[in-house]
Coordinates of C-alpha atoms and ligand atoms in Angstrom, one line a residue:
M1 CA 57.6 -31.0 -91.0
N2 CA 55.9 -29.7 -87.9
N3 CA 58.7 -27.3 -87.3
V4 CA 58.4 -25.8 -90.8
L5 CA 54.7 -25.5 -90.4
E6 CA 55.1 -23.8 -87.0
K7 CA 57.6 -21.4 -88.5
Q8 CA 55.2 -20.5 -91.3
Q9 CA 52.4 -19.9 -88.8
Y10 CA 54.5 -18.0 -86.3
Y11 CA 53.0 -14.5 -85.7
T12 CA 50.2 -15.0 -88.2
E13 CA 47.3 -14.9 -85.8
K14 CA 44.4 -12.5 -86.4
Y15 CA 45.5 -8.9 -85.8
R16 CA 49.1 -9.9 -85.1
P17 CA 51.5 -7.0 -85.8
Q18 CA 54.2 -7.9 -88.4
Y19 CA 56.9 -5.3 -87.7
H20 CA 55.9 -4.1 -84.2
F21 CA 57.1 -5.7 -81.0
S22 CA 54.5 -7.9 -79.3
P23 CA 55.0 -10.8 -76.9
E24 CA 54.7 -14.4 -78.2
K25 CA 51.9 -15.1 -75.8
N26 CA 49.9 -13.4 -73.1
W27 CA 49.7 -9.9 -71.6
M28 CA 52.1 -7.1 -72.0
N29 CA 52.0 -3.4 -70.9
D30 CA 54.7 -0.8 -70.3
P31 CA 58.1 -1.0 -71.9
N32 CA 60.8 -1.3 -69.1
G33 CA 64.5 -1.4 -68.5
M34 CA 65.5 -0.2 -72.0
V35 CA 69.2 0.0 -72.3
F36 CA 71.9 -0.5 -75.0
Y37 CA 74.9 -2.5 -73.9
E38 CA 77.7 -4.1 -76.0
G39 CA 75.8 -4.2 -79.3
E40 CA 72.4 -5.0 -78.0
Y41 CA 69.2 -3.0 -77.3
H42 CA 67.4 -4.6 -74.4
L43 CA 63.6 -4.3 -74.1
F44 CA 62.0 -5.5 -71.0
Y45 CA 58.2 -5.1 -70.5
Q46 CA 55.5 -5.5 -67.9
Y47 CA 54.4 -9.1 -68.5
H48 CA 51.8 -11.5 -67.2
P49 CA 53.1 -14.9 -68.3
H50 CA 50.0 -16.8 -67.2
G51 CA 47.2 -14.8 -68.8
T52 CA 46.0 -12.4 -71.5
T53 CA 44.9 -9.7 -69.0
W54 CA 46.9 -7.7 -66.4
G55 CA 48.1 -9.9 -63.5
P56 CA 51.1 -10.5 -61.3
M57 CA 53.7 -8.5 -63.1
H58 CA 57.1 -9.9 -64.3
W59 CA 59.6 -8.3 -66.6
G60 CA 59.5 -10.0 -70.0
H61 CA 62.6 -9.6 -72.1
A62 CA 63.8 -9.3 -75.7
V63 CA 67.0 -8.1 -77.4
S64 CA 67.7 -6.6 -80.7
K65 CA 70.8 -5.4 -82.7
D66 CA 68.8 -2.9 -84.7
L67 CA 65.5 -2.2 -82.9
V68 CA 63.7 -3.9 -85.8
Y69 CA 64.3 -7.6 -85.4
W70 CA 63.8 -8.9 -81.9
E71 CA 64.8 -12.1 -80.2
H72 CA 62.6 -13.2 -77.3
L73 CA 64.5 -14.2 -74.1
P74 CA 63.3 -15.9 -70.9
I75 CA 61.6 -13.7 -68.2
G76 CA 64.1 -11.3 -66.7
L77 CA 62.5 -10.6 -63.3
A78 CA 59.8 -12.5 -61.5
P79 CA 57.8 -11.6 -58.3
D80 CA 59.5 -12.4 -55.0
E81 CA 59.0 -11.9 -51.3
H82 CA 58.8 -8.1 -51.8
G83 CA 56.0 -8.4 -54.4
M84 CA 55.4 -8.0 -58.1
I85 CA 57.8 -6.3 -60.4
F86 CA 56.4 -3.1 -61.7
S87 CA 57.9 -0.7 -64.2
G88 CA 61.4 0.7 -64.1
S89 CA 64.6 1.3 -66.0
A90 CA 68.1 -0.1 -66.5
V91 CA 71.5 1.5 -66.8
V92 CA 75.0 0.4 -67.6
D93 CA 77.1 0.8 -64.4
W94 CA 80.3 1.6 -66.5
N95 CA 82.6 2.2 -63.6
D96 CA 81.2 -0.2 -61.1
S97 CA 79.9 2.6 -58.9
S98 CA 77.6 0.1 -57.2
G99 CA 80.5 -2.2 -56.3
L100 CA 78.5 -5.1 -57.7
F101 CA 80.7 -5.9 -60.6
E102 CA 84.3 -6.5 -59.3
G103 CA 85.5 -3.4 -61.0
K104 CA 84.0 -4.3 -64.4
S105 CA 80.9 -2.9 -66.0
G106 CA 77.4 -4.5 -65.8
L107 CA 73.7 -3.8 -66.0
V108 CA 71.6 -2.6 -63.1
A109 CA 67.8 -2.6 -63.2
I110 CA 65.9 -0.2 -61.0
F111 CA 62.2 -1.1 -60.6
T112 CA 59.2 -0.9 -58.3
H113 CA 58.4 -3.8 -55.9
A114 CA 54.6 -3.8 -55.4
D115 CA 52.8 -5.5 -52.6
T116 CA 50.7 -4.4 -49.6
Y117 CA 51.6 -3.3 -46.1
P118 CA 51.5 -6.2 -43.7
E119 CA 48.0 -7.0 -42.5
T120 CA 46.4 -4.3 -44.5
N121 CA 45.2 -3.8 -48.1
R122 CA 47.1 -0.6 -48.5
A123 CA 49.3 -0.7 -51.5
R124 CA 53.0 -0.6 -50.8
Q125 CA 55.4 0.4 -53.6
R126 CA 59.1 0.5 -53.0
Q127 CA 62.1 0.9 -55.3
S128 CA 64.5 -2.0 -55.7
I129 CA 67.5 -3.0 -57.8
A130 CA 68.8 -6.1 -59.6
Y131 CA 72.0 -6.6 -61.4
S132 CA 73.3 -8.7 -64.3
K133 CA 76.9 -9.8 -65.1
D134 CA 76.0 -11.6 -68.2
H135 CA 74.4 -9.0 -70.6
G136 CA 71.0 -9.2 -69.0
R137 CA 70.6 -13.0 -69.4
T138 CA 70.3 -13.6 -65.7
W139 CA 69.6 -11.2 -62.9
I140 CA 70.5 -11.2 -59.2
K141 CA 68.2 -9.2 -56.9
Y142 CA 70.1 -7.0 -54.5
A143 CA 70.1 -8.5 -51.0
G144 CA 69.3 -5.2 -49.4
N145 CA 66.1 -4.5 -51.4
P146 CA 64.2 -2.3 -51.3
V147 CA 66.7 0.5 -51.7
L148 CA 64.1 3.4 -51.5
Q149 CA 60.9 3.6 -49.6
E150 CA 58.6 6.5 -48.5
E151 CA 55.9 5.2 -46.2
H152 CA 53.7 8.3 -46.6
I153 CA 53.4 7.9 -50.4
T154 CA 51.0 5.3 -51.7
D155 CA 51.5 5.6 -55.5
F156 CA 55.3 5.6 -55.6
R157 CA 56.6 3.9 -58.7
D158 CA 58.3 3.6 -62.1
P159 CA 61.9 4.8 -61.3
K160 CA 63.9 6.0 -64.4
V161 CA 67.6 6.4 -63.7
F162 CA 70.3 8.2 -65.6
W163 CA 73.9 9.4 -65.0
H164 CA 74.2 13.2 -64.6
R165 CA 77.7 14.0 -65.7
E166 CA 77.9 17.6 -64.4
T167 CA 77.2 16.6 -60.8
N168 CA 78.7 13.2 -61.0
R169 CA 75.6 11.5 -59.7
W170 CA 72.9 9.1 -60.6
V171 CA 69.5 10.7 -60.8
M172 CA 66.2 8.9 -60.3
V173 CA 62.9 10.4 -61.4
V174 CA 60.0 8.5 -59.9
A175 CA 56.2 9.0 -59.9
S176 CA 54.7 9.9 -56.6
G177 CA 50.9 10.5 -56.6
Q178 CA 50.6 13.4 -59.0
T179 CA 54.1 14.7 -58.8
I180 CA 57.6 13.5 -59.8
R181 CA 60.2 13.1 -57.1
M182 CA 63.9 13.3 -57.9
Y183 CA 66.6 11.5 -55.9
T184 CA 70.4 11.3 -56.4
S185 CA 72.9 8.6 -55.6
I186 CA 76.6 7.8 -56.1
N187 CA 76.2 4.1 -56.1
L188 CA 72.6 3.2 -57.2
I189 CA 72.0 1.8 -53.7
S190 CA 71.6 4.7 -51.3
W191 CA 69.3 7.5 -52.6
E192 CA 69.0 11.0 -51.3
F193 CA 65.9 13.1 -51.9
A194 CA 66.6 16.2 -54.2
S195 CA 63.3 17.8 -55.2
E196 CA 59.7 17.4 -56.2
F197 CA 58.1 18.7 -59.4
G198 CA 54.7 19.2 -60.8
E199 CA 52.2 19.8 -57.9
S200 CA 50.4 22.6 -59.9
E201 CA 52.0 22.1 -63.4
G202 CA 50.6 20.4 -66.5
S203 CA 47.7 17.9 -66.5
H204 CA 46.5 16.4 -63.3
Q205 CA 43.7 14.4 -64.8
G206 CA 45.0 11.1 -63.4
V207 CA 47.7 9.5 -61.3
W208 CA 51.2 10.3 -62.6
E209 CA 53.2 7.3 -63.9
C210 CA 56.4 6.3 -65.8
P211 CA 58.4 9.5 -65.9
D212 CA 61.5 10.0 -68.0
L213 CA 64.0 13.0 -68.0
F214 CA 66.6 13.6 -70.7
E215 CA 68.5 16.4 -72.3
L216 CA 68.1 17.3 -76.0
P217 CA 69.7 19.9 -78.3
V218 CA 67.2 22.5 -79.6
D219 CA 67.2 22.6 -83.5
K220 CA 70.1 20.2 -83.4
D221 CA 72.4 22.9 -82.0
P222 CA 74.7 21.3 -79.4
N223 CA 75.2 24.6 -77.7
Q224 CA 71.6 25.1 -77.0
K225 CA 70.2 22.3 -74.8
K226 CA 67.0 21.8 -72.9
W227 CA 65.6 19.0 -70.7
V228 CA 62.4 17.1 -71.5
L229 CA 60.3 15.4 -68.9
F230 CA 57.8 12.7 -69.9
V231 CA 54.9 12.0 -67.5
S232 CA 52.2 9.4 -68.3
I233 CA 48.8 10.0 -66.8
G234 CA 46.5 7.2 -65.8
D235 CA 43.0 6.7 -67.0
N236 CA 40.4 9.1 -65.6
P237 CA 36.9 7.6 -66.1
N238 CA 35.4 11.1 -66.4
L239 CA 37.3 11.9 -69.5
Q240 CA 37.1 10.3 -72.9
E241 CA 40.8 10.1 -73.6
G242 CA 41.8 7.4 -71.1
S243 CA 45.5 7.1 -70.3
R244 CA 47.9 9.4 -72.2
T245 CA 51.4 11.0 -71.9
Q246 CA 52.3 14.6 -71.4
Y247 CA 55.7 16.3 -71.6
F248 CA 57.4 19.3 -70.1
T249 CA 60.4 21.2 -71.4
G250 CA 62.8 23.1 -69.1
D251 CA 66.1 23.2 -67.2
F252 CA 67.6 20.6 -64.9
D253 CA 70.7 21.2 -62.7
G254 CA 71.1 17.7 -61.4
R255 CA 68.6 18.2 -58.6
T256 CA 65.7 20.4 -59.7
F257 CA 63.6 20.6 -62.8
L258 CA 62.3 24.1 -63.9
N259 CA 59.4 24.2 -66.3
D260 CA 59.9 26.6 -69.3
N261 CA 56.1 26.9 -69.9
S262 CA 53.4 28.4 -67.8
P263 CA 52.1 25.9 -65.2
E264 CA 48.8 25.5 -67.0
T265 CA 50.4 24.6 -70.3
V266 CA 49.7 21.0 -71.2
L267 CA 51.7 19.3 -74.0
W268 CA 50.8 15.8 -75.3
I269 CA 53.3 13.6 -77.0
D270 CA 50.6 11.9 -79.1
H271 CA 47.1 12.9 -80.3
G272 CA 45.9 9.3 -80.8
R273 CA 44.7 7.0 -78.0
D274 CA 47.3 4.3 -78.0
N275 CA 50.7 5.5 -76.9
Y276 CA 51.3 5.2 -73.2
A277 CA 54.1 4.8 -70.7
G278 CA 56.7 5.6 -73.2
V279 CA 60.3 6.1 -72.0
S280 CA 63.7 6.2 -73.7
W281 CA 66.7 3.9 -74.1
S282 CA 69.6 4.4 -71.8
D283 CA 73.3 4.4 -72.9
V284 CA 72.7 4.7 -76.7
P285 CA 76.3 5.4 -77.8
Y286 CA 77.4 9.0 -77.9
E287 CA 78.4 8.7 -81.6
D288 CA 74.8 7.6 -82.4
G289 CA 73.5 10.6 -80.5
R290 CA 69.8 9.7 -80.8
R291 CA 67.3 9.8 -78.0
I292 CA 65.0 6.8 -78.9
Y293 CA 61.8 5.9 -77.1
I294 CA 59.1 3.4 -77.4
G295 CA 55.5 3.4 -76.0
W296 CA 53.0 0.8 -75.1
M297 CA 50.5 0.9 -78.0
S298 CA 47.3 0.6 -75.9
N299 CA 45.1 2.5 -73.4
W300 CA 44.2 1.5 -69.9
R301 CA 40.6 2.4 -70.8
Y302 CA 40.2 -0.8 -72.8
A303 CA 43.6 -2.5 -72.8
N304 CA 42.3 -5.6 -71.1
V305 CA 39.5 -6.3 -73.6
T306 CA 41.0 -5.6 -77.0
P307 CA 40.0 -8.4 -79.4
T308 CA 43.2 -10.5 -79.6
K309 CA 43.3 -14.0 -78.4
E310 CA 46.8 -15.5 -77.9
W311 CA 48.6 -12.3 -76.8
R312 CA 47.6 -8.8 -75.8
S313 CA 49.3 -5.6 -76.8
A314 CA 52.2 -4.4 -78.9
M315 CA 54.7 -1.5 -78.6
T316 CA 54.8 1.6 -80.9
L317 CA 57.5 1.8 -83.5
P318 CA 60.8 3.0 -81.8
R319 CA 60.9 6.7 -82.4
V320 CA 63.6 9.4 -82.3
V321 CA 62.7 12.5 -80.4
E322 CA 64.1 16.0 -81.0
L323 CA 63.3 19.5 -79.8
Q324 CA 62.4 22.2 -82.3
S325 CA 62.0 25.9 -81.5
T326 CA 58.6 27.3 -82.5
E327 CA 56.8 30.6 -81.9
E328 CA 55.1 29.0 -78.9
G329 CA 58.3 27.6 -77.5
N330 CA 60.3 24.4 -77.8
R331 CA 58.3 21.5 -79.0
L332 CA 58.9 17.8 -79.3
V333 CA 59.1 16.2 -82.7
Q334 CA 59.1 12.4 -83.3
K335 CA 60.3 10.3 -86.2
P336 CA 60.3 6.6 -86.7
I337 CA 63.8 5.2 -86.5
Q338 CA 65.4 4.9 -89.9
E339 CA 66.3 1.3 -89.4
V340 CA 62.6 0.4 -90.2
Q341 CA 63.5 1.3 -93.8
R342 CA 65.2 -2.0 -94.2
L343 CA 61.8 -3.7 -94.2
R344 CA 60.7 -1.9 -97.4
T345 CA 59.7 -3.8 -100.4
N346 CA 57.2 -3.4 -103.4
H347 CA 57.9 0.3 -103.9
V348 CA 55.2 2.4 -105.7
S349 CA 56.0 6.0 -106.5
I350 CA 53.6 8.7 -107.7
Q351 CA 54.5 12.3 -108.6
N352 CA 52.6 15.5 -109.2
K353 CA 49.0 14.6 -109.6
V354 CA 45.9 16.7 -109.1
I355 CA 43.5 14.6 -107.1
K356 CA 39.8 15.2 -107.8
P357 CA 36.7 13.7 -106.2
G358 CA 35.5 10.3 -107.6
T359 CA 38.9 8.9 -108.6
N360 CA 41.2 6.6 -106.6
L361 CA 44.8 6.5 -107.6
L362 CA 45.4 3.6 -105.3
N363 CA 42.7 1.5 -106.8
N364 CA 44.9 -1.4 -107.6
M365 CA 46.8 -1.6 -104.3
K366 CA 46.1 -3.9 -101.4
S367 CA 48.0 -4.2 -98.2
N368 CA 47.6 -4.0 -94.4
T369 CA 51.3 -4.0 -93.6
F370 CA 52.8 -0.9 -95.2
E371 CA 54.3 2.6 -95.1
I372 CA 53.2 5.7 -97.0
L373 CA 55.1 9.0 -97.3
A374 CA 53.0 11.7 -99.0
E375 CA 53.4 15.4 -99.6
F376 CA 50.3 17.5 -100.5
E377 CA 50.0 21.0 -101.7
I378 CA 46.7 22.6 -100.6
T379 CA 44.8 24.0 -103.5
S380 CA 41.2 24.3 -102.2
E381 CA 39.3 24.3 -98.9
T382 CA 38.5 20.6 -98.7
E383 CA 39.2 17.4 -96.8
F384 CA 41.6 14.9 -98.3
G385 CA 43.6 11.9 -97.2
F386 CA 43.7 8.1 -97.2
K387 CA 41.3 5.4 -96.4
V388 CA 43.1 2.3 -95.4
C389 CA 42.2 -1.3 -94.4
K390 CA 39.1 -0.8 -96.5
G391 CA 36.4 -3.3 -97.3
E392 CA 32.7 -3.0 -97.9
N393 CA 31.8 -1.8 -94.5
E394 CA 35.1 -0.9 -93.0
E395 CA 37.7 1.8 -93.4
T396 CA 40.1 3.8 -91.3
I397 CA 40.5 7.4 -92.4
I398 CA 43.7 9.3 -92.1
G399 CA 42.7 12.7 -93.3
Y400 CA 43.3 16.5 -93.3
E401 CA 40.7 19.2 -93.0
V402 CA 41.9 22.3 -94.7
E403 CA 39.5 24.7 -93.0
N404 CA 40.4 23.6 -89.4
Q405 CA 44.0 22.9 -90.3
S406 CA 43.5 19.6 -88.6
V407 CA 44.9 16.1 -89.2
F408 CA 42.9 13.2 -87.9
V409 CA 42.5 9.5 -87.7
S410 CA 38.9 8.2 -87.7
R411 CA 38.4 4.6 -86.4
N412 CA 34.7 5.0 -86.2
H413 CA 34.2 2.3 -88.8
S414 CA 37.6 0.7 -88.7
G415 CA 36.4 -2.9 -87.9
E416 CA 35.8 -4.6 -84.5
G417 CA 35.0 -1.9 -82.0
I418 CA 32.2 -3.0 -79.9
F419 CA 34.5 -4.6 -77.3
H420 CA 34.5 -1.2 -75.5
Q421 CA 32.2 1.8 -76.0
A422 CA 35.2 4.2 -75.7
F423 CA 37.0 2.7 -78.6
A424 CA 35.4 4.2 -81.7
G425 CA 36.2 7.8 -82.4
K426 CA 38.0 10.4 -84.4
H427 CA 41.3 11.8 -83.0
E428 CA 42.7 15.0 -84.3
S429 CA 45.3 17.7 -83.9
K430 CA 46.1 21.0 -85.4
L431 CA 48.7 20.8 -88.2
V432 CA 49.6 24.1 -89.8
P433 CA 50.7 23.8 -93.4
E434 CA 54.3 24.9 -94.2
N435 CA 54.5 26.8 -97.5
N436 CA 51.0 25.6 -98.1
K437 CA 52.1 22.0 -97.9
I438 CA 51.6 19.2 -95.5
T439 CA 53.3 15.8 -95.2
L440 CA 52.0 12.6 -93.8
H441 CA 54.2 9.7 -92.9
I442 CA 51.9 6.7 -92.2
F443 CA 52.6 3.2 -90.8
V444 CA 49.9 0.5 -90.9
D445 CA 50.6 -2.9 -89.3
Q446 CA 47.5 -5.1 -89.3
S447 CA 46.0 -3.6 -86.1
S448 CA 47.6 -0.2 -85.7
V449 CA 48.0 3.1 -87.5
E450 CA 50.8 5.6 -86.7
V451 CA 50.7 9.0 -88.5
F452 CA 53.6 11.5 -88.4
G453 CA 52.5 14.9 -89.7
N454 CA 54.9 17.5 -91.0
Q455 CA 58.1 15.6 -90.2
G456 CA 56.8 14.5 -86.8
R457 CA 55.5 17.7 -85.5
V458 CA 52.2 16.0 -84.8
V459 CA 51.7 12.3 -84.1
I460 CA 48.6 10.2 -83.9
T461 CA 48.9 6.5 -82.8
D462 CA 45.7 4.4 -82.9
L463 CA 44.8 0.7 -82.7
I464 CA 42.3 -0.6 -85.2
F465 CA 40.8 -4.1 -85.6
P466 CA 39.8 -4.5 -89.3
S467 CA 38.9 -7.8 -90.9
E468 CA 41.8 -9.7 -92.4
E469 CA 40.6 -9.4 -96.0
N470 CA 40.1 -5.6 -95.8
K471 CA 43.3 -4.4 -97.5
A472 CA 42.1 -1.9 -100.1
M473 CA 43.2 1.7 -100.0
E474 CA 41.9 5.0 -101.3
L475 CA 43.4 8.4 -101.8
Y476 CA 40.4 10.7 -101.5
V477 CA 39.4 14.3 -101.7
K478 CA 35.9 15.4 -100.7
E479 CA 35.4 18.4 -103.1
G480 CA 37.5 20.8 -105.0
D481 CA 41.0 19.3 -105.4
V482 CA 44.4 18.8 -103.9
T483 CA 47.8 18.4 -105.5
L484 CA 49.8 15.4 -104.6
H485 CA 53.4 16.4 -105.0
S486 CA 54.7 13.0 -104.2
L487 CA 53.7 9.6 -102.8
E488 CA 56.0 6.7 -101.8
F489 CA 54.3 3.5 -100.9
Y490 CA 56.2 0.4 -99.5
S491 CA 55.0 -2.9 -98.3
L492 CA 56.9 -3.8 -95.2
K493 CA 58.3 -7.2 -94.5
S494 CA 57.5 -9.2 -91.4
T495 CA 60.2 -9.2 -88.8
W496 CA 59.0 -12.4 -87.2
R497 CA 59.1 -14.9 -90.1
Ligands
FRU501 C1 51.6 2.2 -66.1 C2 51.6 1.3 -64.9 C3 52.8 1.7 -64.0 C4 53.0 0.4 -63.2 C5 52.7 -0.6 -64.2 C6 52.1 -1.9 -63.6 O1 51.0 1.6 -67.2 O2 50.4 1.5 -64.2 O3 52.6 2.8 -63.2 O4 54.3 0.3 -62.7 O5 51.8 0.0 -65.1 O6 51.9 -2.9 -64.6

């Protein structure tokens, strides 16, 4: 009987996400070591197993067959004589280049060991490896760790490794102060410095962390490819945004990255506050062809004090990234992975309605775990959109301002917010209508909102902490009117029960 009860109550705590990944208990930050191997997607994550705030870092571990339903596994890597286990990546060593797998294939994790230089307080961050011969269930730390150190660099962390076919080498991108250093290797064990990128490029508002570098076709054309470099930027107390992630597009020859844009160009992957340290899955099968990433759905500004009790933090939905050519150059677009569609239930569909002030088409609907796809045609200079997780004194607004061509999420009155003065706010981005239309693809999951505007050209990811009972929704227009071409609403099932 207890078992049944426990099952029913599993993942039902206040604010607990129902279809996003969160640890069963305790603190989580960056996603780590994401790799697909023999039918399983692995997700490791920065984990403090003994508390709900940041502490001695381990790699937590979960696996999934579809990136939707996750199975929690025991801790993958724990601190040792070289220190804590900071962020990093994992790859399949298909041809046993490392010599660790007796000629077979296996998994190699490449991560940062973090401690301090002997008899000082100066941080020491060095790159190490571990390997697994049993599909990531157990890990052996390499006896010769660390495999890469640079004594003159203090912030030196978060190695992301991939195989570069053209040069027949492994490439490591690793954050180094406010640049990205690149190294190459033939065996994942000895690393040779290749180049350094970024000294005067992009945003330098904080320490650089968690890089990722991968190639994508432009406009889905396999003959036209470009490289994308993700760089997360740590919290700068002088700015309101907290921690966030920028990206560059350019060329990469196996050793050196060349930025396509002018050095002062800054491109953000997300215009909300809660998408950090995102990196992509390694070894997704060639036939699948997707580049899939996931981010940590929080912000260092307030991550340690968000109002959850049993656990702290969730990941974003896994997202597919693509490059699209625009007048300004190639730009990243993001879409939720299509596998999430299997959670859809309770479909409501509305077509061709002129929305006027003072009415609410969604009057009868209640949910805080759902998805909406909507297409609007702009017919007057107004503001329109959705109010979600709505109660007497609470609402989160996902809106569009026609005059400024701006899409926004306002969590000014979204619920609990006093835990940090930087939490409340309205987060916006330019979204230019196409043929006078805009689309909004929205995911709400108890304590988060993800908005994909115009097929993922703009994304806003924000945490919210509304009261449990506030599940009403409204489709609003401020003045004038707007035409709703189509609206599809789905409740989404829990993946945890
Ligand atoms: C990014 C980060 C990484 C580091 C890890 C420590 O959020 O600061 O640079 O490896 O978190 O938990």
